[in-house]
Short mmCIF file of C-alpha atoms and ligand atoms in Angstrom, two decimals:
data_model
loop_
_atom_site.label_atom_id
_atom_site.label_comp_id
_atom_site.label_asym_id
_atom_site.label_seq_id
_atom_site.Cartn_x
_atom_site.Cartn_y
_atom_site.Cartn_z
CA UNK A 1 -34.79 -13.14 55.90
CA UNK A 2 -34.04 -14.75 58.96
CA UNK A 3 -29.88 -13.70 59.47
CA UNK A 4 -29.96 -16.90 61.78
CA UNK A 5 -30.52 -19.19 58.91
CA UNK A 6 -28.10 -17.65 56.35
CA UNK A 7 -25.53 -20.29 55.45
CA UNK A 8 -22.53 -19.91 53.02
CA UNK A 9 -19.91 -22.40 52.08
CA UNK A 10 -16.86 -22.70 50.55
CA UNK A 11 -16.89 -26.33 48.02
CA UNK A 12 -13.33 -26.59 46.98
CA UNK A 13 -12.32 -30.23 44.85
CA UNK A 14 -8.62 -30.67 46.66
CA UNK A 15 -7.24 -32.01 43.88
CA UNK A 16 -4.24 -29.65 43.83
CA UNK A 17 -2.90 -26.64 46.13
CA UNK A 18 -5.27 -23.66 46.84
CA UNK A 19 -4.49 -20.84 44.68
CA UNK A 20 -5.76 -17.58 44.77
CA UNK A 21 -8.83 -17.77 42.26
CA UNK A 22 -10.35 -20.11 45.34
CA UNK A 23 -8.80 -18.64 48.21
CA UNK A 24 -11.11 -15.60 46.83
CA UNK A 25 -14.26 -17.53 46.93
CA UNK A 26 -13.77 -18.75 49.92
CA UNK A 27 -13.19 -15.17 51.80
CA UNK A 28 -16.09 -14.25 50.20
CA UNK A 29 -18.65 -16.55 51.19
CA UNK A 30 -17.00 -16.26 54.86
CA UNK A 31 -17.38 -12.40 54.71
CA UNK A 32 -21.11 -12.87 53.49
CA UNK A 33 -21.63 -15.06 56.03
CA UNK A 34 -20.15 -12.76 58.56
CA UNK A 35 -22.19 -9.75 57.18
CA UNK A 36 -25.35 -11.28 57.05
CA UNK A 37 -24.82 -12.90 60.78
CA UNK A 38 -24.71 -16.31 59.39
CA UNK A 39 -22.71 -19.32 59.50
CA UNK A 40 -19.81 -20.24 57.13
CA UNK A 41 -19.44 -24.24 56.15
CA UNK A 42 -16.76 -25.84 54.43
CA UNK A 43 -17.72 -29.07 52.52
CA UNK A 44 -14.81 -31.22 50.41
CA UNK A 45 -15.75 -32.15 46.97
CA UNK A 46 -13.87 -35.50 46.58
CA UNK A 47 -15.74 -37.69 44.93
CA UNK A 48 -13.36 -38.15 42.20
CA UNK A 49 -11.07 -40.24 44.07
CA UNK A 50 -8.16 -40.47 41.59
CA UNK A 51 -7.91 -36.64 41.47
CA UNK A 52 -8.20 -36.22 45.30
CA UNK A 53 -5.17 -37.19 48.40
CA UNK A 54 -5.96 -36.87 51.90
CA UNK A 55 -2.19 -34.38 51.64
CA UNK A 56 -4.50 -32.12 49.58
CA UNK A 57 -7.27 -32.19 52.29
CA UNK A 58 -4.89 -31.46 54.64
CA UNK A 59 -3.38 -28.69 52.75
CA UNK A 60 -6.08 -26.91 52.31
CA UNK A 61 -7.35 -27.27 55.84
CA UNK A 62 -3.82 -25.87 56.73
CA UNK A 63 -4.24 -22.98 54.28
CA UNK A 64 -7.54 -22.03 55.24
CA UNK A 65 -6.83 -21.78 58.70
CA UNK A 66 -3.75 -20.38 58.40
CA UNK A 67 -5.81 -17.57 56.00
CA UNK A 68 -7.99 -17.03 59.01
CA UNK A 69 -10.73 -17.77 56.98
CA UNK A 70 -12.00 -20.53 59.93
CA UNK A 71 -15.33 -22.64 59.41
CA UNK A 72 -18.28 -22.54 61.44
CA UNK A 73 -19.52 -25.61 60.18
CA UNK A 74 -17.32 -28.57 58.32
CA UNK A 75 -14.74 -30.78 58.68
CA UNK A 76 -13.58 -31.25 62.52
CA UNK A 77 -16.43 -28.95 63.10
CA UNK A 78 -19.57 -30.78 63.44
CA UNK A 79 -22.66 -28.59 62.92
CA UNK A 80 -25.52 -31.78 62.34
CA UNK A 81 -25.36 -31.81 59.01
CA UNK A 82 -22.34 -33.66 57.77
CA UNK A 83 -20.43 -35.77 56.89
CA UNK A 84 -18.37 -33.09 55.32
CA UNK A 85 -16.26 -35.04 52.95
CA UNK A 86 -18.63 -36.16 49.74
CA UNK A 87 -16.88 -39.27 49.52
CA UNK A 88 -18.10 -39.84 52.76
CA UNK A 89 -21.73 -39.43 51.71
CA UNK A 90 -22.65 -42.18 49.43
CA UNK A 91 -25.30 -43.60 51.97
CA UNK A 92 -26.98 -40.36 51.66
CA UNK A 93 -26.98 -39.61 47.84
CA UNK A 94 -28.03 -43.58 46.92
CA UNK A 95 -31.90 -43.24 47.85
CA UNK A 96 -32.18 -39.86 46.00
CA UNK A 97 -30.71 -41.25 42.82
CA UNK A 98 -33.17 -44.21 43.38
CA UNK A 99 -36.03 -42.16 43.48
CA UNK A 100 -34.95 -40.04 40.19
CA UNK A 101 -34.32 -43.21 38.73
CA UNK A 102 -37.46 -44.79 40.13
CA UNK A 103 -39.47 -42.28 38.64
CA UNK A 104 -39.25 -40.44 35.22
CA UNK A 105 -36.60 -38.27 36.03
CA UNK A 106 -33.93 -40.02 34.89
CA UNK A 107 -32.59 -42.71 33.17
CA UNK A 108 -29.74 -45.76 32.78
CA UNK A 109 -27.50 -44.45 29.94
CA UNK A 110 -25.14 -47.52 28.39
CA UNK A 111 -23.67 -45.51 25.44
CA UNK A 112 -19.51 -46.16 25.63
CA UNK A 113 -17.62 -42.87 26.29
CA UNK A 114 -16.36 -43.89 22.18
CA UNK A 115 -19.62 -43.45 21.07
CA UNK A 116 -20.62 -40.53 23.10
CA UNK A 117 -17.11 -38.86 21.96
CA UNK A 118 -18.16 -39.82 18.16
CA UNK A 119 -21.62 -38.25 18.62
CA UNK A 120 -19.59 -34.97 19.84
CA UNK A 121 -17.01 -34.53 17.16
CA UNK A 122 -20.46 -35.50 14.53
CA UNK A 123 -22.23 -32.42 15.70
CA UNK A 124 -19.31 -30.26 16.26
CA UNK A 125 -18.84 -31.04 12.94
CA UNK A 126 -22.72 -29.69 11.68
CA UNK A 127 -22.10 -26.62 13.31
CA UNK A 128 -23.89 -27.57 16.21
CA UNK A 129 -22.97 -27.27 20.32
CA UNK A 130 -22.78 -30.43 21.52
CA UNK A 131 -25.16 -32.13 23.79
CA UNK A 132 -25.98 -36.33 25.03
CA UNK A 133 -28.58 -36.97 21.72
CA UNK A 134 -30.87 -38.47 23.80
CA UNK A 135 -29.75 -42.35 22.22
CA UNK A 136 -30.78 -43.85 25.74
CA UNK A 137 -33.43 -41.90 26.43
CA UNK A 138 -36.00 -43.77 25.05
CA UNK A 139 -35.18 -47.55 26.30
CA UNK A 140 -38.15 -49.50 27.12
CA UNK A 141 -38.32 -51.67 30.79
CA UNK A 142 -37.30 -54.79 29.10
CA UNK A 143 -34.27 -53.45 27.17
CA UNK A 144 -33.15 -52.12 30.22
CA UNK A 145 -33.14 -55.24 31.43
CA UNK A 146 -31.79 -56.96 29.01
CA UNK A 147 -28.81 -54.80 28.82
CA UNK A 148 -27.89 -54.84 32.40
CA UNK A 149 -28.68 -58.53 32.58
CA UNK A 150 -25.34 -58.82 30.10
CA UNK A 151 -23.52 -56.68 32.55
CA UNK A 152 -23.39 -53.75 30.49
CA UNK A 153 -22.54 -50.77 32.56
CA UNK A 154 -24.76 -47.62 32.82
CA UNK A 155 -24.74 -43.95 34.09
CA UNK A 156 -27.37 -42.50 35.07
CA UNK A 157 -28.57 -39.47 33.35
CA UNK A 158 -31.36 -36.28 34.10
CA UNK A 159 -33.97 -36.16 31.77
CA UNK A 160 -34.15 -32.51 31.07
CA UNK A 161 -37.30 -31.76 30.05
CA UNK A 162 -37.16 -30.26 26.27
CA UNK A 163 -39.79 -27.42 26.81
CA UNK A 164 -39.11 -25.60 30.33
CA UNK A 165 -38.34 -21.94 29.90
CA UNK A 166 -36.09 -22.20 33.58
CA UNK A 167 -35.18 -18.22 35.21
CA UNK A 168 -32.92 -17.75 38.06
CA UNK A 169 -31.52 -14.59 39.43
CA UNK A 170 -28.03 -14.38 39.64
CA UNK A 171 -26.68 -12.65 42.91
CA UNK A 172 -23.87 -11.15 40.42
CA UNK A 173 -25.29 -11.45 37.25
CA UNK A 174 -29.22 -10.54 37.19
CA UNK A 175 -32.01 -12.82 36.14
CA UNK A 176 -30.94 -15.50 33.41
CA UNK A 177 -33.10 -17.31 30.98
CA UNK A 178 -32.37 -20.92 29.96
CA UNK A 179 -34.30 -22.70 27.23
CA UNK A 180 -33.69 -26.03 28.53
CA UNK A 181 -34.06 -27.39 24.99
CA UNK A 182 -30.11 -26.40 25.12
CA UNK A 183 -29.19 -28.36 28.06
CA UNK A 184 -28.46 -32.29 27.37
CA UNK A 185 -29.70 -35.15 29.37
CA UNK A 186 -27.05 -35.31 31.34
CA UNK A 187 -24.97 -37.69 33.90
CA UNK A 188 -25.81 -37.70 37.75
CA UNK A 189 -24.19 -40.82 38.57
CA UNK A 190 -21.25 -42.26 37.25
CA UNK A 191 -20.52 -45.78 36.08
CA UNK A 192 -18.43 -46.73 38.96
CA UNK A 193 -21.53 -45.53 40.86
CA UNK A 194 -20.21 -42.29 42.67
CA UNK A 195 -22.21 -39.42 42.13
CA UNK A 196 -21.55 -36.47 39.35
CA UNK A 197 -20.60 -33.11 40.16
CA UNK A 198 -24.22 -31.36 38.84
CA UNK A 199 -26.06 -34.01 41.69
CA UNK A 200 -23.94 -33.98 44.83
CA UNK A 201 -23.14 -30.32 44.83
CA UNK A 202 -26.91 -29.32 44.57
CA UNK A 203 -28.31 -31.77 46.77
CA UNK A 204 -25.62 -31.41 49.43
CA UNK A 205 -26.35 -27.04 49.48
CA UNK A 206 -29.80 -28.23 49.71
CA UNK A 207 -29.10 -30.95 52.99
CA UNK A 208 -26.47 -28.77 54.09
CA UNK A 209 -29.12 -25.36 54.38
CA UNK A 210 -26.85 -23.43 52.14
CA UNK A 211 -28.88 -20.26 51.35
CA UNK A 212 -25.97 -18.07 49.48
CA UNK A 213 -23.23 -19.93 46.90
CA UNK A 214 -20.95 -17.59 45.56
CA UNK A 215 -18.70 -19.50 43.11
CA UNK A 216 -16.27 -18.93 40.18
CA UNK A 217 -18.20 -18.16 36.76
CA UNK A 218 -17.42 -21.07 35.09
CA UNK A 219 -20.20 -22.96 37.19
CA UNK A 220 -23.12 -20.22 35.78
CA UNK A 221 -24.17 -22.51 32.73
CA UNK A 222 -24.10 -25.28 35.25
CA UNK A 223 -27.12 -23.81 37.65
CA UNK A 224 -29.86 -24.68 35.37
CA UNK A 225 -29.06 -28.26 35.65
CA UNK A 226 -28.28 -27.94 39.19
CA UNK A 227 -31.80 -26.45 39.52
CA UNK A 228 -33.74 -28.76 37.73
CA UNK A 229 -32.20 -31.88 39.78
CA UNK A 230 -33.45 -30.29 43.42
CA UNK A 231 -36.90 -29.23 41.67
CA UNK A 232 -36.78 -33.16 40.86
CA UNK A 233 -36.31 -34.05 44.14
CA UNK A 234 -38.53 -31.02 46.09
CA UNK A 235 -35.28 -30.11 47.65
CA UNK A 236 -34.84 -26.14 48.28
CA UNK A 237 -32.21 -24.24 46.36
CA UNK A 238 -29.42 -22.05 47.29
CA UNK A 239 -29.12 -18.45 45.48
CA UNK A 240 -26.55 -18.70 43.40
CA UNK A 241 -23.77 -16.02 42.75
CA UNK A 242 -21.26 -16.30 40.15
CA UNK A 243 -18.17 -14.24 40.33
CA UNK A 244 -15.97 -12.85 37.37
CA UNK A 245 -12.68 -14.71 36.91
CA UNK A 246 -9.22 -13.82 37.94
CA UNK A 247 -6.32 -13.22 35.57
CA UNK A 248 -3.14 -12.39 35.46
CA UNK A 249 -1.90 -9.09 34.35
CA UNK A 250 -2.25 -9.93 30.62
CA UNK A 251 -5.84 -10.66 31.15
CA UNK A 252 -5.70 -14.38 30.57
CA UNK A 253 -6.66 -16.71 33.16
CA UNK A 254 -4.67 -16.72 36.40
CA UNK A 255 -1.56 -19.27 35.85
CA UNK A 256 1.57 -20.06 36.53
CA UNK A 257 2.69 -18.39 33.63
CA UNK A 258 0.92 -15.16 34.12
CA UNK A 259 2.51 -15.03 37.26
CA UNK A 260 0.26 -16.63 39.71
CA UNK A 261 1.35 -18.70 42.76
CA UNK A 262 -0.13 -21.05 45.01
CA UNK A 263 -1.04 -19.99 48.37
CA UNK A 264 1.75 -21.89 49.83
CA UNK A 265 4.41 -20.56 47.42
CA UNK A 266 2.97 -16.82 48.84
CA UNK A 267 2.91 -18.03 52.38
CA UNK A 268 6.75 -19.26 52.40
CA UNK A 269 7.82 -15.92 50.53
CA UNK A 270 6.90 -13.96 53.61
CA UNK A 271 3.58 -12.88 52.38
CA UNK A 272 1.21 -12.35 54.99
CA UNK A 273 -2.58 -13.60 55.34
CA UNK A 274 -3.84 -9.81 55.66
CA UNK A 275 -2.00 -9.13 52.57
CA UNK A 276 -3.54 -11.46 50.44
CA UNK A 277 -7.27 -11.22 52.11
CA UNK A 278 -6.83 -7.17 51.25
CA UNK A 279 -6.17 -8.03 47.66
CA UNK A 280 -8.59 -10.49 47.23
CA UNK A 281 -11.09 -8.69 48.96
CA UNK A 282 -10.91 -6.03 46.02
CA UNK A 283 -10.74 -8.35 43.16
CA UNK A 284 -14.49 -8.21 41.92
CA UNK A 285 -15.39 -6.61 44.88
CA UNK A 286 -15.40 -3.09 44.59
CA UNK A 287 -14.14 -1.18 48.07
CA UNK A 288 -13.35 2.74 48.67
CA UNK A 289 -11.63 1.17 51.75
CA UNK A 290 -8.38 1.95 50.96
CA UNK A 291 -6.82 1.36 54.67
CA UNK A 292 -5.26 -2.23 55.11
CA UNK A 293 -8.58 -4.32 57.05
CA UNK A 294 -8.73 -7.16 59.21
CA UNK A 295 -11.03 -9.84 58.07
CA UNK A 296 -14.12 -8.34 60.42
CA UNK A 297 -13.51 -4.81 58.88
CA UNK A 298 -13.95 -6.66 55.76
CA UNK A 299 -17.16 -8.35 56.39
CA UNK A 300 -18.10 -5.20 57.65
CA UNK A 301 -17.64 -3.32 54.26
CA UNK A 302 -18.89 -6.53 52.67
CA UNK A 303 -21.67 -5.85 50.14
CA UNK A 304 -23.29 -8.50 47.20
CA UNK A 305 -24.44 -5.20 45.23
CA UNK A 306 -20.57 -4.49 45.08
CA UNK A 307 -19.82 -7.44 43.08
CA UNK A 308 -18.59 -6.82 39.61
CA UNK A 309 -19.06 -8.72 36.42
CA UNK A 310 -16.32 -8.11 34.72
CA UNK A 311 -13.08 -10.31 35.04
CA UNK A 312 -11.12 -8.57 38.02
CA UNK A 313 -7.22 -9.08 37.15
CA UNK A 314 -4.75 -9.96 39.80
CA UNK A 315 -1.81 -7.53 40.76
CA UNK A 316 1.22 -8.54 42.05
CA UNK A 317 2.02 -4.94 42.73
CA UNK A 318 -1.45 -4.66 44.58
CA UNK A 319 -0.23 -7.48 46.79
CA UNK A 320 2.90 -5.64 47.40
CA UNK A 321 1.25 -2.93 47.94
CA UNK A 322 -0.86 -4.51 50.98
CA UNK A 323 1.84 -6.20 52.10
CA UNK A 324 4.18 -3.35 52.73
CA UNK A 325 1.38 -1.40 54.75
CA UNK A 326 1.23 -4.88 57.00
CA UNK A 327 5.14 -5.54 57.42
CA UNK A 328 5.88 -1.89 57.85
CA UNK A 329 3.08 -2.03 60.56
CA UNK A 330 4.26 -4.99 62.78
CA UNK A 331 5.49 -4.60 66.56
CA UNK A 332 9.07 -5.37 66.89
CA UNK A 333 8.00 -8.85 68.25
CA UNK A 334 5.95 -9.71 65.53
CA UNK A 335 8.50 -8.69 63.16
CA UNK A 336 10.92 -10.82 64.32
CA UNK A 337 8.50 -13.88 64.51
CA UNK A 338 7.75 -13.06 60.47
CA UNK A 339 11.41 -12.61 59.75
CA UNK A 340 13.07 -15.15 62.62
CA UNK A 341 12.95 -18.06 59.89
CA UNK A 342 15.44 -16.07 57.36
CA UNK A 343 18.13 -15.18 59.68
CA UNK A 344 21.11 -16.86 60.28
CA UNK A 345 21.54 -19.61 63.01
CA UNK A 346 24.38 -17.90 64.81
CA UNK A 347 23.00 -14.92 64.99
CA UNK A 348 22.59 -13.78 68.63
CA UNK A 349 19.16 -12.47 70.32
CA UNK A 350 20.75 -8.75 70.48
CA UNK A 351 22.10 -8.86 66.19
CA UNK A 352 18.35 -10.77 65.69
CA UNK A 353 16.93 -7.53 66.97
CA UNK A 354 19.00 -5.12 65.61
CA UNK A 355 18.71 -6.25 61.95
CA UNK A 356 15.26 -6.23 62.24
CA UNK A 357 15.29 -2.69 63.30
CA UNK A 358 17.18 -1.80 60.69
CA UNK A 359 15.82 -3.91 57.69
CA UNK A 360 11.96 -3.68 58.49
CA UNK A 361 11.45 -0.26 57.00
CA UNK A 362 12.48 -1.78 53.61
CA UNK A 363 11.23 -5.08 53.32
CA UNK A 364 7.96 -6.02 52.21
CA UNK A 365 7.54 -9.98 51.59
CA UNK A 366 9.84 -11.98 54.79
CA UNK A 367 11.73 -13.10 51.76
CA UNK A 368 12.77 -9.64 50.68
CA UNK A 369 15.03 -9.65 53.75
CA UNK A 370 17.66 -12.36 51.72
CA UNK A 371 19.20 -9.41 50.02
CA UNK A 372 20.43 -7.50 53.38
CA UNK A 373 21.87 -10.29 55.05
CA UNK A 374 25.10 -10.45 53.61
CA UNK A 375 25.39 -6.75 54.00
CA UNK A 376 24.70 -7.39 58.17
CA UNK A 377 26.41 -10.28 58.58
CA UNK A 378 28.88 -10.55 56.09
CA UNK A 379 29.62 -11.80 52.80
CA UNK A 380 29.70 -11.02 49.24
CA UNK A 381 28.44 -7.99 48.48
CA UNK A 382 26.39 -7.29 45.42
CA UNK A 383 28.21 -3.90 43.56
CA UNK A 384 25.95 -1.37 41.40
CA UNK A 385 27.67 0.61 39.10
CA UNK A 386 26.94 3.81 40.83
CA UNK A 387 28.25 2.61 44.44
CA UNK A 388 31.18 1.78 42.87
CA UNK A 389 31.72 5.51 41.38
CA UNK A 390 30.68 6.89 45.00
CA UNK A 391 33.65 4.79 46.29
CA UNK A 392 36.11 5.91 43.81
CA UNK A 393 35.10 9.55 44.07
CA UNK A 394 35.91 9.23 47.69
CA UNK A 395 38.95 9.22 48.08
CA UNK A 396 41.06 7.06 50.24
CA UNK A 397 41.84 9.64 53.17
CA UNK A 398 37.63 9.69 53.52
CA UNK A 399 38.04 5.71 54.34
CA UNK A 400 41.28 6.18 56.55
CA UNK A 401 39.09 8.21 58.84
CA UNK A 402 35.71 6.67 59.11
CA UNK A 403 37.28 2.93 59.89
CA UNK A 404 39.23 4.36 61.99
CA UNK A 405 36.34 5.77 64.06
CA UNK A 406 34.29 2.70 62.87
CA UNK A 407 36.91 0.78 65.08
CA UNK A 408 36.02 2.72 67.60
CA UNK A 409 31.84 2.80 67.78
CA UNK A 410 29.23 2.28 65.06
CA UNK A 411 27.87 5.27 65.51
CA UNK A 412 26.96 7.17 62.48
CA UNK A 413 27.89 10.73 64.26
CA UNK A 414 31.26 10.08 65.45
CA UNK A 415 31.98 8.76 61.45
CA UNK A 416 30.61 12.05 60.09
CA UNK A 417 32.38 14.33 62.61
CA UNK A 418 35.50 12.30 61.95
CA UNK A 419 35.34 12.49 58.51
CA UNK A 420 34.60 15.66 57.98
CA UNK A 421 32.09 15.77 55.52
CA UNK A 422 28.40 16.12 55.62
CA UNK A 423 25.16 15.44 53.14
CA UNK A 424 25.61 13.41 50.58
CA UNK A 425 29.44 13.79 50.35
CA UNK A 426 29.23 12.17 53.35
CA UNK A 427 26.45 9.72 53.31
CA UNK A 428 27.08 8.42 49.55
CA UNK A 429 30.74 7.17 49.89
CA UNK A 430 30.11 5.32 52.95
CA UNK A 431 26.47 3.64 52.37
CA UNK A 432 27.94 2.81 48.96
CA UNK A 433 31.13 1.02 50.58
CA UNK A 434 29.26 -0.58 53.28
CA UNK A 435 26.02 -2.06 50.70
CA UNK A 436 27.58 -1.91 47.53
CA UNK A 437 24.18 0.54 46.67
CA UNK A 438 23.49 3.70 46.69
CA UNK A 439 20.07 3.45 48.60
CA UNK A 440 18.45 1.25 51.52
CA UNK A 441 17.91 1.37 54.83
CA UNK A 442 18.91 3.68 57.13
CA UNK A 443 22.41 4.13 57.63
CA UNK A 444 22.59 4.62 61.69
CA UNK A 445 20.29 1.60 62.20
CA UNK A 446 22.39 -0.44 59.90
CA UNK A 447 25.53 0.39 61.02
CA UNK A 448 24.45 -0.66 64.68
CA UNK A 449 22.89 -3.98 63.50
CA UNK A 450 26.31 -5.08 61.16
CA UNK A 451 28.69 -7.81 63.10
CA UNK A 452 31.45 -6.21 65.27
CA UNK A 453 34.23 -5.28 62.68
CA UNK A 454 32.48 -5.05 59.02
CA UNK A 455 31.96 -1.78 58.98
CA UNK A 456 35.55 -1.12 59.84
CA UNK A 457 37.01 -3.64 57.48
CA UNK A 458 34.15 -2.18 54.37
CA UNK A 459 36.01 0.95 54.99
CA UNK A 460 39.23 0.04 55.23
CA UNK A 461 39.35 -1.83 52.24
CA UNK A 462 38.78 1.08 50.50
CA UNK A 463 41.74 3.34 52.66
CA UNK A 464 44.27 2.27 50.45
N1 LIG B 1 -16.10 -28.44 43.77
C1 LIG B 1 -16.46 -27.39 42.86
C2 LIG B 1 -15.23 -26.64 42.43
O1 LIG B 1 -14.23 -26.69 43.12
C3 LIG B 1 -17.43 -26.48 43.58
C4 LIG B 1 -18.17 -25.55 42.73
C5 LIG B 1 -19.15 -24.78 43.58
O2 LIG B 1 -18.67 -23.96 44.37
O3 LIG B 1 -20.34 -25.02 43.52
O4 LIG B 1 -15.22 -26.03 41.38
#
């Protein structure tokens, strides 16, 4: 194959956020594209225009790019072959609809969504799967007439034709056979005259020379159809991919509920792009990669015979698991830029730095950080059990003596020489008086990063 000419896309409907089960399509077809030397198109599926806002383009223009997962080819990114939004399109899709209508290929379709829902529940009821019963299909010139003559409105369905054996070969899943006797007639234009979902995604990977879709499984029963519209037209196909789904924990489809969030509500927690690209990256995709890799590493690792049929369940430990080798990683600058919007206002350049220093170690999401801050800069302190004990066990003179020297420096030496204690006779008391815990960060570190005076008045409280 010609790696020039390999094209992969990413087709999200923006009629919500992004959440992960597309963010994961999309990084893949990016990282195929990248592997194969290709190009990497984003095209907006909005043709259903009470389900689509131009906040939710925007969105997920902002979350893509944000992702790194940047488009070679797409909105704001002219590459010849757009427009990019499908809304945008209708000029393009009305002459091939007229020449499946003007030939055999399809048909006007006036049965009333009441009677196509009755004709549903009648063979649901026989034990049979549903599919359009063909009422239309048959309609001579004249009734056709007739009928739109009294303004009747119409669809415009694909005559499937009853005795095709179709076979395709799945990227993911292998050769399929269809016996299109199982597939209904079925709608390529609406009513309102907007084009359905099985027409204006195949024809637009077809005008848009997409070679490779990989997509969530649900669309694998809908290639057939897809197929037989661009064999309709002589258009080329796409190979087709179809990747297992993502669920939660439990195994049920990635929700709310099973813990899922969108890619915003991961972004404002702190979570970083790498993070999430790492998981993703090994969610149906099986890697022996088990370093934290930037997105060219990943293309570079990238492999379609590594695809996995089974459903691939999402982790939030995973996640935290990538995420701690990023934070932990970060240059002090970097760190503060990922951690600058959770500390206080007041908090001067030299306390910014020094918290930072001393929190990093133990923080993994930006938002984990919310915990310390009231031990650094003040405030109520949340007591364990255990800390509390530590305190007690103490004794009062062991308090007398480190705020006094805490009034002096916060240096964790002078405290231990002055109180005369070492290991964890020494080091349990006083973390558990200055944290209210008996574990976190490292107690020099944190002892230089706390505002002038805590430490000191921590300990003291406990003197008496
Ligand atoms: N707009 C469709 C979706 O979001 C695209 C499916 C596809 O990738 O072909 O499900």
């Amino acid at each position: 194959m010609n790696a020039a000419a390999v094209v992969t896309r990413f087709a999200p409907s923006p009629s919500g956020e992004l959440h992960l089960g597309n963010v994961r399509t999309a990084l893949f077809n990016l990282l195929l594209a990248r592997r194969l030397g290709g190009r990497f198109l984003l095209r907006i599926e909005d043709t259903d225009a009470a389900r689509t806002t131009d906040e939710h383009v925007a969105a997920l223009e902002r979350d893509l790019t944000w992702l790194g997962l940047a488009w070679d080819e797409g909105p704001l990114r002219d590459g010849g072959t757009g427009p990019y939004r499908q809304s945008q399109r209708g000029g393009i899709y009305a002459p091939l609809l007229a020449r499946l209508e003007g030939g055999a290929a399809a048909y006007p379709c006036f049965c009333s969504s009441q009677e196509l829902e009755l004709s549903r529940r009648a063979q649901l009821t026989a034990g049979r799967p549903p599919r359009y019963a063909g009422t239309c299909a048959q309609l001579d010139a004249r009734e056709i007439e007739r009928r739109r003559a009294s303004g009747a409105p119409a669809t415009l369905r694909f005559r499937v034709p009853p005795d095709r054996q179709l076979s395709f070969d799945d990227l993911v899943h292998g050769v399929q056979q269809v016996d299109c006797a199982h597939i209904g007639d079925f709608v390529i234009r609406r009513e309102d005259g907007t084009p359905a979902f099985f027409f204006a995604n195949a024809v637009d990977d077809s005008l848009m020379r997409v070679t490779h879709v990989l997509r969530g499984e649900d669309h694998l029963a809908n290639t057939p159809r897809q197929l037989l519209v661009l064999e309709a037209l002589g258009m080329r196909a796409p190979r087709y991919g179809h990747l297992p789904l993502l669920t939660g924990a439990d195994g049920t489809p990635l929700s709310k509920r099973t813990g899922a969030q969108t890619l915003r509500e991961l972004h404002e927690a702190g979570y970083s792009a790498t993070a999430i690209c790492n998981h993703l990256f090994r969610l149906g995709h099986s890697s022996a990669e088990a370093a934290s890799l930037t997105l060219a590493d990943m293309a570079a690792h990238f492999d379609i015979g590594h695809l996995q049929r089974a459903s691939a369940r999402f982790d939030p430990v995973q996640l935290r698991h990538w995420q701690g080798l990023w934070a932990h990683a970060l240059e002090p600058a970097a760190a503060l830029a990922w951690l600058e919007p959770f500390l206080p206002l007041g908090a001067t350049p030299a306390q910014r730095t020094a918290c930072i220093a001393a929190l990093q170690p133990n923080l993994v999401a930006a938002s984990d950080i919310v915990d310390w801050l009231p031990v650094v800069f003040g405030g109520e302190l949340r007591w364990e059990d255990p800390a509390r004990a530590a305190v007690a066990a103490a004794g009062a003179e062991f308090f007398r003596l480190t705020a006094a020297a805490a009034a002096q420096a916060a240096d964790l030496g002078a405290l231990r020489t002055a109180s005369g204690r070492a290991g964890a006779a020494f080091f349990a008391p006083l973390r558990a008086a200055l944290t209210g815990r008996l574990h976190g960060p490292e107690l020099g570190p944190l002892l230089k990063a706390m505002s002038p005076g805590l430490a000191r008045e921590r300990l003291a409280a406990w003197a008496r």
